[in-house]
Amino acid sequence: MFNNRTKIKHLLQSEPTGNEVIVMGWVRTFRNNQFIALNDGSTNNNLQVVTELGLLDDATLKRITTGASLKVTGIIVASQGKGQTVELKATTLEVLGDSDAEKYPLQPKKHSLEFLREKAHLRFRTNTFGSVFRIRHSLAYAIHKFYNDKGFVYLHTPIITASDAEGAGEMFRVTTLPMDGTAPKNEDGSINYKEDFFGKSTNLTVSGQLEGELGAMAFSEIYTFGPTFRAENSNTTRHLAEFWMIEPEMAFSDIEDNMNLAEEFIRYLIKYVMEHNADDIDFLDQRLAEEEKSLPQDKRSEFGLKEKLEFVVNNPFERITYTEAIQILLDSPAYKKKKFQYEVKWGIDLQSEHERYLVEKHFKKPVIVTGYPAAIKAFYMRLNDNCEEGKQTVAAMDILAPGIGEIVGGSQREERYEKLVARMQEMHIPVEEMSWYLDTRRFGSVPHAGFGLGFERMVLFVTGMTNIRDVIAFARTPNNCEF
RNA sequence: UCCCGAAUAGCUCAGUUGGUUAGAGCAUCUGACUGUUAAUCAGAGGGUCACUGGUUCAAGUCCAGUUUCGGGAGCCA
């Protein structure tokens, strides 16, 4: 019975046909006892519902409050007012759900993002979060479309894993053993995980990459897209304890192919959203422009949101090696004026301030850095041949985005069995436990490469939002697991 | 985890060198108006000044600790 309704987005694009339609939605504001701004989440633009005098009794009028849900039957007519071309002249109106005006937290005014973060269950009903989450949806859809169209197989890698060799940070433990001290113990007093649900110690995944590689060794190209968990005590605007990650993995590919795919991928996603969510991008663009007005001159960004997205779509990313990056930093005015807090020399991991300088000051566009020192990168990355003495590098690549920092991290994988095993031993990775992984190098090993793209960081970049907690529905961060 | 900052009405914020009864706009409620666009006009209600302790004749204001939030750093996507 509810399916004969018309969506507001559709109605707003239609002519004043004089046809009778049914709409349902939530009241944003009620003006003049006569004009209802109704929203159903299909767009930020509200439908103006006009109730003529005498249509509704006083008791019903009082129930039309911000947040209340309505079913309205009416005629689509040309609007006499200025803010819209068509409006709905109501013939019948039913309040589906009341919303106590004294208790409903959202007002028809601008709220701070901090306040709305505490009301995450209701913030979808605001323009900003409406736009953000419609865009998030579009991005998720576009990701599947991109890889599907290229013939990649969507592989669901496990959420629960016994592998603790991924080396990507602290993990959340998964167990059914009691926490009150009565868990079975070994002779040395440590917990006996043989008695646990899986017969071993298990955790939530920090990456699907290693399993992804197994898939790539059969399907040639796979991608994963799922939740990832890191138990790091990170309190920043770009880290979550539970986040989503896309990890493509391609056989018969090297670091060049990897960079090409990542760059094409990012550009595709931006283009898709600019085409399919133009209204939402416009809204966020204006919102950001308003925000910027209240900032001091030197804190304002050079580009508006749309300008930034268009620029990224139309200009190739800068590609430099780690060694070149270090040289640029050493030659920079910032370095000479001792502006950097951290030391710059070959062998260091690039700090935020260094990445920001390269991306925001020097190149002013996304930058792909390749060829990092082996000592600061993971065991599975392919050792580059013919390196200078003492400067062994790996075929790693990080994509650094303005305002976000690292948005992609990837590499060509070490496909040579002996070199991989030697590297694992060097880095104290338990080789026996990883024999399933090493089997790919024993049986028909091929050059292959892949990367991880942080989904929420991508949403941040496309929406121009600045806090990662505002682009995921219910953020999980240290000390916060509400809703 | 470290550094910096903040916490006053439902929301956003003001509150002077410590000194009467802590204010404004918006929201809410009551009434008026009825082609409005975050409607407008008039009136009303609304406060554990985050918490705990201290200094003082006197603390929203000063000090210490705690909690929470924000920004930055590290870890990373």
Coordinates of C-alpha atoms (C1' of nucleotides) in Angstrom, one line a residue:
Chain A
M1 CA 0.0 0.0 0.0
F2 CA 3.0 2.3 0.4
N3 CA 4.4 1.6 -3.0
N4 CA 2.1 3.9 -5.0
R5 CA 3.9 6.9 -3.7
T6 CA 6.1 9.1 -5.9
K7 CA 9.6 10.1 -4.8
I8 CA 10.2 13.8 -4.2
K9 CA 13.3 13.9 -6.4
H10 CA 11.2 12.7 -9.3
L11 CA 8.3 15.1 -8.6
L12 CA 10.6 18.1 -8.5
Q13 CA 11.8 17.4 -12.0
S14 CA 8.3 17.0 -13.4
E15 CA 6.1 19.5 -15.1
P16 CA 3.0 21.0 -13.2
T17 CA 0.9 18.2 -14.7
G18 CA -2.2 18.7 -12.5
N19 CA -2.0 14.9 -11.8
E20 CA -2.8 13.5 -8.4
V21 CA 0.1 11.9 -6.6
I22 CA 0.9 10.5 -3.2
V23 CA 4.0 11.5 -1.4
M24 CA 5.5 10.5 2.0
G25 CA 8.3 12.0 3.9
W26 CA 9.5 14.0 6.9
V27 CA 8.7 17.6 7.7
R28 CA 11.7 19.9 7.6
T29 CA 9.8 23.1 8.4
F30 CA 6.2 24.2 8.5
R31 CA 5.8 27.9 7.6
N32 CA 2.8 30.1 8.0
N33 CA 0.5 27.3 9.0
Q34 CA 0.3 26.6 5.3
F35 CA 3.6 25.6 3.7
I36 CA 5.3 22.3 4.6
A37 CA 8.9 21.6 3.4
L38 CA 8.7 17.8 3.0
N39 CA 11.8 15.6 2.5
D40 CA 12.0 11.9 1.7
G41 CA 15.8 11.5 1.4
S42 CA 15.8 11.1 -2.3
T43 CA 17.3 14.6 -2.6
N44 CA 18.2 17.6 -0.5
N45 CA 15.5 19.7 -2.2
N46 CA 12.3 19.7 -0.3
L47 CA 8.8 19.5 -1.9
Q48 CA 6.6 22.4 -0.8
V49 CA 3.3 21.0 0.2
V50 CA 0.6 23.7 0.4
T51 CA -2.4 23.2 2.7
E52 CA -5.1 25.6 1.9
L53 CA -7.0 27.3 4.8
G54 CA -9.7 25.1 6.1
L55 CA -8.3 21.9 4.7
L56 CA -7.0 20.8 8.1
D57 CA -8.4 21.2 11.6
D58 CA -6.4 22.8 14.4
A59 CA -5.5 19.5 16.0
T60 CA -3.9 18.2 12.8
L61 CA -2.1 21.5 12.1
K62 CA -0.4 21.3 15.5
R63 CA 0.9 17.8 14.7
I64 CA 2.8 19.1 11.6
T65 CA 6.1 19.7 13.4
T66 CA 9.7 19.4 12.3
G67 CA 10.6 15.7 12.1
A68 CA 7.0 14.4 11.8
S69 CA 6.3 11.9 9.0
L70 CA 3.4 12.6 6.6
K71 CA 1.4 11.0 3.9
V72 CA 0.0 13.6 1.5
T73 CA -2.2 13.2 -1.5
G74 CA -2.4 16.2 -3.8
I75 CA -2.1 17.8 -7.2
I76 CA 1.2 18.9 -8.8
V77 CA 0.8 22.5 -9.7
A78 CA 3.0 25.4 -10.7
S79 CA 4.2 27.3 -7.7
Q80 CA 3.1 30.8 -7.0
G81 CA 6.1 31.3 -4.8
K82 CA 9.7 31.9 -5.9
G83 CA 11.7 29.1 -4.4
Q84 CA 10.5 26.3 -6.5
T85 CA 8.8 25.6 -9.9
V86 CA 6.3 23.0 -8.8
E87 CA 4.6 22.3 -5.5
L88 CA 2.0 19.9 -4.2
K89 CA -1.5 21.3 -3.5
A90 CA -2.7 18.9 -0.7
T91 CA -6.1 17.3 -0.9
T92 CA -5.7 15.0 2.0
L93 CA -3.0 14.8 4.6
E94 CA -2.3 12.2 7.2
V95 CA 0.3 12.3 10.0
L96 CA 2.0 8.9 10.0
G97 CA 4.2 9.6 13.0
D98 CA 4.3 12.5 15.4
S99 CA 7.5 14.3 16.4
D100 CA 7.4 16.1 19.7
A101 CA 8.7 19.5 18.9
E102 CA 10.1 20.0 22.4
K103 CA 12.2 16.9 22.2
Y104 CA 13.2 16.5 18.6
P105 CA 16.9 17.6 18.5
L106 CA 17.0 18.8 14.9
Q107 CA 15.9 22.4 14.2
P108 CA 15.5 24.0 10.8
K109 CA 18.9 25.7 11.2
K110 CA 22.6 24.9 10.8
H111 CA 23.9 22.5 13.4
S112 CA 27.5 21.9 14.2
L113 CA 29.0 18.6 13.0
E114 CA 30.1 17.9 16.5
F115 CA 26.5 18.1 17.8
L116 CA 25.3 15.9 14.9
R117 CA 28.0 13.3 15.6
E118 CA 26.2 12.8 18.9
K119 CA 22.9 12.5 17.1
A120 CA 24.3 10.1 14.5
H121 CA 21.0 8.2 14.4
L122 CA 19.1 11.3 13.2
R123 CA 21.8 13.2 11.2
F124 CA 20.8 11.4 8.0
R125 CA 17.9 13.8 8.0
T126 CA 20.1 16.8 7.5
N127 CA 21.2 18.2 4.1
T128 CA 24.9 17.7 4.7
F129 CA 24.6 14.0 5.8
G130 CA 21.9 13.4 3.2
S131 CA 24.4 14.4 0.5
V132 CA 27.4 12.6 2.1
F133 CA 25.6 9.3 2.4
R134 CA 24.0 9.4 -1.0
I135 CA 27.5 10.0 -2.4
R136 CA 28.9 7.2 -0.2
H137 CA 26.3 4.9 -1.7
S138 CA 27.2 6.0 -5.3
L139 CA 30.9 5.4 -4.6
A140 CA 30.2 1.9 -3.3
Y141 CA 28.2 1.1 -6.4
A142 CA 30.7 2.7 -8.8
I143 CA 33.5 0.6 -7.2
H144 CA 31.7 -2.6 -8.1
K145 CA 30.8 -1.3 -11.5
F146 CA 34.4 -0.3 -12.3
Y147 CA 35.8 -3.7 -11.4
N148 CA 33.0 -5.7 -12.8
D149 CA 33.3 -3.9 -16.1
K150 CA 37.0 -4.8 -16.1
G151 CA 36.4 -8.5 -15.4
F152 CA 37.7 -8.6 -11.8
V153 CA 36.1 -11.2 -9.5
Y154 CA 34.7 -9.8 -6.3
L155 CA 36.3 -12.1 -3.6
H156 CA 35.0 -12.2 -0.1
T157 CA 38.0 -12.6 2.1
P158 CA 37.4 -13.7 5.7
I159 CA 36.6 -11.2 8.5
I160 CA 37.8 -13.6 11.2
T161 CA 41.4 -14.7 10.7
A162 CA 44.0 -16.7 12.5
S163 CA 46.9 -15.1 10.6
D164 CA 48.8 -12.6 12.7
A165 CA 51.5 -12.0 10.2
E166 CA 49.9 -9.2 8.2
G167 CA 51.8 -6.7 10.2
A168 CA 49.3 -3.9 9.8
G169 CA 48.7 -2.9 13.3
E170 CA 47.0 -4.1 16.5
M171 CA 44.2 -6.6 16.1
F172 CA 40.8 -7.1 17.8
R173 CA 40.8 -10.6 19.4
V174 CA 37.9 -12.9 18.6
T175 CA 37.2 -15.5 21.3
T176 CA 34.4 -17.4 23.0
L177 CA 36.5 -18.1 26.1
P178 CA 35.3 -16.5 29.4
M179 CA 37.0 -13.2 30.3
D180 CA 36.6 -13.7 34.1
G181 CA 39.9 -15.5 34.6
T182 CA 38.4 -19.0 34.3
A183 CA 39.7 -19.6 30.7
P184 CA 41.7 -22.8 30.3
K185 CA 45.4 -22.2 30.8
N186 CA 48.6 -23.8 29.6
E187 CA 51.2 -25.0 32.1
D188 CA 53.1 -21.8 31.8
G189 CA 49.9 -19.8 32.8
S190 CA 49.2 -18.5 29.3
I191 CA 45.7 -19.0 27.8
N192 CA 45.2 -22.3 26.0
Y193 CA 43.6 -21.3 22.7
K194 CA 43.4 -24.9 21.7
E195 CA 40.2 -24.8 23.8
D196 CA 38.9 -21.7 22.0
F197 CA 36.1 -21.8 19.4
F198 CA 38.5 -22.3 16.4
G199 CA 41.1 -24.3 18.3
K200 CA 43.6 -21.4 17.9
S201 CA 43.9 -17.7 18.6
T202 CA 41.8 -15.6 16.2
N203 CA 41.4 -11.9 15.4
L204 CA 39.4 -9.6 13.1
T205 CA 41.1 -9.0 9.8
V206 CA 43.3 -6.0 9.3
S207 CA 43.6 -6.7 5.5
G208 CA 42.3 -9.1 3.0
Q209 CA 45.4 -8.8 0.8
L210 CA 47.1 -12.1 1.5
E211 CA 43.9 -14.1 0.8
G212 CA 43.3 -11.8 -2.1
E213 CA 46.6 -12.8 -3.6
L214 CA 45.5 -16.4 -3.5
G215 CA 42.4 -15.4 -5.6
A216 CA 44.5 -13.5 -8.1
M217 CA 46.6 -16.6 -8.6
A218 CA 43.5 -18.3 -10.1
F219 CA 41.2 -15.6 -11.5
S220 CA 44.0 -13.3 -12.7
E221 CA 42.2 -10.2 -11.3
I222 CA 40.2 -10.0 -8.1
Y223 CA 39.1 -7.3 -5.7
T224 CA 37.8 -7.2 -2.2
F225 CA 35.6 -4.6 -0.6
G226 CA 34.7 -5.1 3.0
P227 CA 35.1 -4.1 6.6
T228 CA 38.6 -4.0 8.2
F229 CA 39.5 -3.6 11.8
R230 CA 42.4 -2.0 13.5
A231 CA 42.7 -1.8 17.3
E232 CA 45.1 1.1 17.2
N233 CA 44.6 3.9 19.7
S234 CA 44.3 6.4 16.9
N235 CA 42.5 9.6 17.7
T236 CA 42.6 11.6 14.4
T237 CA 40.3 12.9 11.7
R238 CA 41.4 10.1 9.4
H239 CA 41.4 6.9 11.4
L240 CA 38.6 4.5 12.4
A241 CA 38.7 1.2 14.3
E242 CA 36.2 -0.2 11.8
F243 CA 36.5 1.0 8.2
W244 CA 36.0 -0.3 4.7
M245 CA 38.7 -1.0 2.2
I246 CA 39.0 -1.9 -1.4
E247 CA 41.9 -4.2 -2.3
P248 CA 42.4 -5.2 -6.0
E249 CA 45.0 -7.8 -6.8
M250 CA 46.2 -8.5 -10.3
A251 CA 48.3 -11.3 -11.6
F252 CA 50.6 -10.7 -14.6
S253 CA 51.1 -7.1 -13.4
D254 CA 53.9 -4.9 -12.2
I255 CA 54.1 -1.7 -10.3
E256 CA 53.4 0.4 -13.4
D257 CA 50.2 -1.5 -14.1
N258 CA 49.3 -1.1 -10.4
M259 CA 49.8 2.7 -10.6
N260 CA 47.8 2.9 -13.8
L261 CA 44.9 1.0 -12.3
A262 CA 44.8 3.0 -9.1
E263 CA 44.9 6.3 -10.9
E264 CA 42.2 5.2 -13.4
F265 CA 40.1 3.9 -10.5
I266 CA 40.2 7.1 -8.5
R267 CA 39.4 9.2 -11.5
Y268 CA 36.6 6.9 -12.5
L269 CA 35.0 7.2 -9.0
I270 CA 35.2 11.0 -9.0
K271 CA 33.7 11.2 -12.5
Y272 CA 30.9 8.8 -11.6
V273 CA 29.9 10.9 -8.6
M274 CA 30.1 14.2 -10.4
E275 CA 27.8 12.8 -13.0
H276 CA 25.3 10.9 -10.8
N277 CA 25.3 13.1 -7.7
A278 CA 25.6 16.6 -9.2
D279 CA 23.1 18.1 -6.8
D280 CA 24.8 16.7 -3.7
I281 CA 28.2 17.8 -4.9
D282 CA 26.8 21.3 -5.6
F283 CA 25.4 21.4 -2.1
L284 CA 28.6 20.3 -0.5
D285 CA 30.6 22.7 -2.7
Q286 CA 28.5 25.6 -1.4
R287 CA 28.6 24.4 2.1
L288 CA 32.4 24.3 2.0
A289 CA 32.6 27.7 0.4
E290 CA 30.5 29.0 3.4
E291 CA 32.8 27.3 5.9
E292 CA 35.9 28.8 4.2
K293 CA 34.5 32.3 4.6
S294 CA 34.8 32.1 8.3
L295 CA 38.4 30.9 8.1
P296 CA 41.4 33.3 8.1
Q297 CA 42.9 34.0 4.7
D298 CA 45.9 31.7 5.0
K299 CA 43.8 28.7 6.1
R300 CA 41.5 28.8 3.1
S301 CA 42.0 26.2 0.4
E302 CA 42.9 27.3 -3.0
F303 CA 40.2 25.3 -4.7
G304 CA 36.5 24.8 -4.1
L305 CA 35.3 21.2 -4.0
K306 CA 34.1 21.1 -7.6
E307 CA 37.2 22.8 -8.8
K308 CA 39.3 20.3 -6.9
L309 CA 37.5 17.2 -8.3
E310 CA 37.5 18.5 -11.8
F311 CA 41.2 19.2 -11.5
V312 CA 41.9 15.7 -10.3
V313 CA 39.9 14.2 -13.1
N314 CA 41.6 16.2 -15.8
N315 CA 45.3 16.1 -14.7
P316 CA 47.6 13.1 -14.4
F317 CA 48.9 12.4 -11.0
E318 CA 52.6 13.3 -10.3
R319 CA 54.8 10.2 -10.2
I320 CA 58.1 10.4 -8.3
T321 CA 60.4 8.0 -6.6
Y322 CA 61.0 8.1 -2.9
T323 CA 64.6 9.1 -3.6
E324 CA 63.4 12.0 -5.7
A325 CA 60.9 13.0 -2.9
I326 CA 63.6 13.2 -0.4
Q327 CA 65.7 15.4 -2.7
I328 CA 62.7 17.7 -3.3
L329 CA 62.3 18.0 0.5
L330 CA 66.0 18.7 1.0
D331 CA 65.9 21.4 -1.7
S332 CA 62.7 23.0 -0.4
P333 CA 62.6 26.4 1.1
A334 CA 60.7 24.8 4.0
Y335 CA 63.7 22.6 4.8
K336 CA 66.2 25.4 4.5
K337 CA 64.1 27.5 6.9
K338 CA 64.0 24.6 9.2
K339 CA 60.2 24.4 9.0
F340 CA 60.1 20.6 9.3
Q341 CA 59.9 19.1 12.7
Y342 CA 61.2 15.7 11.6
E343 CA 64.6 15.0 10.1
V344 CA 64.8 14.6 6.3
K345 CA 67.3 12.0 5.0
W346 CA 67.2 8.9 2.8
G347 CA 65.8 6.0 4.9
I348 CA 63.2 7.9 6.9
D349 CA 59.5 7.2 6.6
L350 CA 57.8 10.3 5.1
Q351 CA 56.0 12.2 7.9
S352 CA 52.7 13.9 7.5
E353 CA 54.4 17.3 7.2
H354 CA 56.6 15.9 4.4
E355 CA 53.6 14.4 2.5
R356 CA 51.7 17.6 2.9
Y357 CA 54.5 19.7 1.6
L358 CA 54.9 17.5 -1.5
V359 CA 51.2 17.3 -2.3
E360 CA 49.9 20.7 -1.1
K361 CA 52.8 23.0 -1.6
H362 CA 55.2 21.6 -4.2
F363 CA 53.0 19.7 -6.8
K364 CA 49.6 20.8 -5.8
K365 CA 48.0 17.6 -7.0
P366 CA 47.9 13.9 -6.0
V367 CA 51.3 12.4 -6.0
I368 CA 52.3 8.7 -6.4
V369 CA 55.6 7.9 -4.6
T370 CA 57.3 4.7 -5.5
G371 CA 60.5 2.8 -4.5
Y372 CA 60.5 3.1 -0.7
P373 CA 63.4 1.8 1.4
A374 CA 62.9 -1.9 2.0
A375 CA 63.6 -1.4 5.7
I376 CA 60.4 0.6 6.3
K377 CA 58.0 -1.5 4.2
A378 CA 56.2 -4.9 4.6
F379 CA 57.7 -8.3 3.9
Y380 CA 55.6 -9.1 0.8
M381 CA 56.8 -6.1 -1.3
R382 CA 59.0 -7.0 -4.2
L383 CA 62.7 -6.1 -3.8
N384 CA 63.9 -3.9 -6.6
D385 CA 67.0 -5.2 -8.5
N386 CA 70.2 -3.2 -9.1
C387 CA 69.8 -0.9 -6.1
E388 CA 72.7 1.2 -4.9
E389 CA 74.7 -0.3 -2.1
G390 CA 72.9 0.3 1.2
K391 CA 69.9 1.7 -0.5
Q392 CA 67.7 -1.4 -1.1
T393 CA 64.2 -0.4 -2.2
V394 CA 60.9 -2.2 -2.8
A395 CA 58.3 -1.8 -5.5
A396 CA 55.9 0.0 -3.2
M397 CA 53.6 2.8 -4.2
D398 CA 51.6 5.2 -2.0
I399 CA 49.2 7.7 -3.4
L400 CA 49.1 10.9 -1.4
A401 CA 46.0 13.1 -1.8
P402 CA 45.7 16.8 -0.8
G403 CA 44.0 17.2 2.6
I404 CA 43.9 13.5 3.2
G405 CA 47.4 12.1 3.0
E406 CA 47.8 8.5 2.1
I407 CA 44.7 7.3 0.3
V408 CA 46.2 4.3 -1.4
G409 CA 49.0 2.0 -0.3
G410 CA 50.1 -0.8 -2.6
S411 CA 53.0 -2.7 -4.2
Q412 CA 54.2 -5.2 -6.6
R413 CA 54.5 -8.4 -4.6
E414 CA 57.6 -10.5 -4.2
E415 CA 56.9 -13.5 -6.4
R416 CA 60.3 -15.1 -6.1
Y417 CA 60.1 -17.8 -3.5
E418 CA 63.7 -17.7 -2.2
K419 CA 63.7 -13.9 -1.9
L420 CA 60.4 -13.9 -0.1
V421 CA 61.3 -16.6 2.4
A422 CA 64.6 -14.8 3.1
R423 CA 62.8 -11.5 3.7
M424 CA 60.3 -13.2 6.0
Q425 CA 63.0 -14.7 8.1
E426 CA 64.8 -11.4 8.3
M427 CA 61.6 -9.8 9.5
H428 CA 60.7 -12.6 11.9
I429 CA 57.5 -13.7 10.1
P430 CA 56.7 -17.3 11.0
V431 CA 57.4 -19.1 7.7
E432 CA 55.7 -22.4 8.6
E433 CA 52.4 -20.8 9.5
M434 CA 52.4 -19.0 6.2
S435 CA 53.0 -22.0 4.0
W436 CA 49.6 -21.6 2.4
Y437 CA 50.7 -18.1 1.3
L438 CA 54.1 -19.4 0.1
D439 CA 52.3 -22.1 -2.0
T440 CA 51.4 -19.4 -4.5
R441 CA 55.1 -18.9 -5.1
R442 CA 55.8 -22.6 -5.2
F443 CA 53.2 -23.5 -7.8
G444 CA 53.0 -21.3 -10.8
S445 CA 54.2 -18.0 -9.3
V446 CA 53.7 -14.9 -11.5
P447 CA 54.5 -11.3 -11.1
H448 CA 51.5 -9.6 -9.5
A449 CA 50.6 -6.4 -7.8
G450 CA 47.8 -4.8 -5.8
F451 CA 46.8 -2.0 -3.5
G452 CA 44.4 -1.0 -0.8
L453 CA 42.2 2.1 -1.0
G454 CA 40.6 3.4 2.2
F455 CA 37.0 3.8 1.3
E456 CA 36.2 6.4 4.0
R457 CA 39.2 8.4 2.9
M458 CA 37.9 8.3 -0.6
V459 CA 34.5 9.5 0.6
L460 CA 36.3 12.3 2.5
F461 CA 38.1 13.4 -0.6
V462 CA 35.0 13.4 -2.8
T463 CA 32.7 15.1 -0.3
G464 CA 35.2 17.6 1.0
M465 CA 34.3 16.6 4.6
T466 CA 37.3 16.9 7.0
N467 CA 36.5 14.4 9.7
I468 CA 36.3 10.7 8.9
R469 CA 33.7 10.2 11.6
D470 CA 31.3 12.2 9.4
V471 CA 31.5 9.9 6.3
I472 CA 30.7 6.6 8.0
A473 CA 27.2 6.0 9.5
F474 CA 28.2 5.0 13.0
A475 CA 31.9 5.6 13.6
R476 CA 33.8 3.2 15.8
T477 CA 36.8 4.9 17.4
P478 CA 38.7 4.5 20.7
N479 CA 36.2 4.9 23.5
N480 CA 33.2 5.2 21.2
C481 CA 30.8 2.5 20.0
E482 CA 27.4 4.1 20.2
F483 CA 24.3 3.0 18.3
Chain B
rU1 C1' 49.4 7.4 23.6
rC2 C1' 51.7 12.6 23.3
rC3 C1' 51.0 18.1 22.5
rC4 C1' 47.5 22.3 22.3
rG5 C1' 42.6 24.2 23.1
rA6 C1' 37.5 24.0 24.8
rA7 C1' 33.2 22.8 28.2
rU8 C1' 27.7 28.6 30.4
rA9 C1' 19.7 27.5 28.3
rG10 C1' 17.5 22.3 23.5
rC11 C1' 21.3 24.6 19.6
rU12 C1' 25.2 28.6 18.5
rC13 C1' 27.6 31.8 21.6
rA14 C1' 28.7 36.6 24.9
rG15 C1' 29.8 37.1 30.1
rU16 C1' 35.1 43.0 31.6
rU17 C1' 40.5 43.6 36.6
rG18 C1' 37.0 37.7 40.9
rG19 C1' 31.8 41.5 43.2
rU20 C1' 24.0 42.5 43.3
rU21 C1' 19.0 38.6 40.5
rA22 C1' 24.2 34.9 34.6
rG23 C1' 22.6 37.4 29.0
rA24 C1' 21.6 37.3 23.4
rG25 C1' 20.0 35.0 18.7
rC26 C1' 17.7 30.7 17.2
rA27 C1' 14.5 26.6 19.0
rU28 C1' 10.1 25.6 22.3
rC29 C1' 5.2 27.3 24.4
rU30 C1' 0.9 31.1 24.1
rG31 C1' -1.3 34.6 20.9
rA32 C1' -1.6 37.4 16.1
rC33 C1' -1.0 37.2 10.8
rU34 C1' -1.9 34.0 6.4
rG35 C1' 1.8 33.0 -0.7
rU36 C1' 5.6 31.6 3.0
rU37 C1' 11.2 30.1 1.7
rA38 C1' 15.8 28.8 8.3
rA39 C1' 8.3 33.2 7.4
rU40 C1' 7.2 37.5 10.4
rC41 C1' 5.3 40.3 14.9
rA42 C1' 4.2 40.4 20.4
rG43 C1' 4.6 37.8 25.0
rA44 C1' 6.2 33.6 28.3
rG45 C1' 8.9 29.5 30.2
rG46 C1' 13.8 27.5 30.2
rG47 C1' 20.5 27.2 33.8
rU48 C1' 23.7 21.5 39.0
rC49 C1' 28.0 27.6 34.5
rA50 C1' 31.0 19.4 32.8
rC51 C1' 32.5 16.9 37.6
rU52 C1' 35.5 16.8 42.2
rG53 C1' 38.4 19.4 45.4
rG54 C1' 41.1 24.0 46.7
rU55 C1' 42.3 29.6 47.2
rU56 C1' 39.1 33.8 48.7
rC57 C1' 34.9 37.9 52.7
rA58 C1' 33.2 36.5 47.7
rA59 C1' 34.4 31.9 42.0
rG60 C1' 30.9 31.0 35.6
rU61 C1' 35.7 33.9 36.2
rC62 C1' 41.8 31.9 39.7
rC63 C1' 44.5 26.9 40.9
rA64 C1' 44.8 21.3 40.8
rG65 C1' 42.8 16.7 39.4
rU66 C1' 39.1 13.9 36.5
rU67 C1' 35.7 13.2 32.4
rU68 C1' 34.2 14.4 27.6
rC69 C1' 34.8 16.9 23.0
rG70 C1' 37.7 19.5 19.2
rG71 C1' 42.5 20.4 16.5
rG72 C1' 47.5 18.6 15.6
rA73 C1' 51.3 14.4 16.0
rG74 C1' 52.4 9.1 16.0
rC75 C1' 50.4 4.2 14.0
rC76 C1' 48.0 3.7 8.9
rA77 C1' 43.9 3.1 4.7

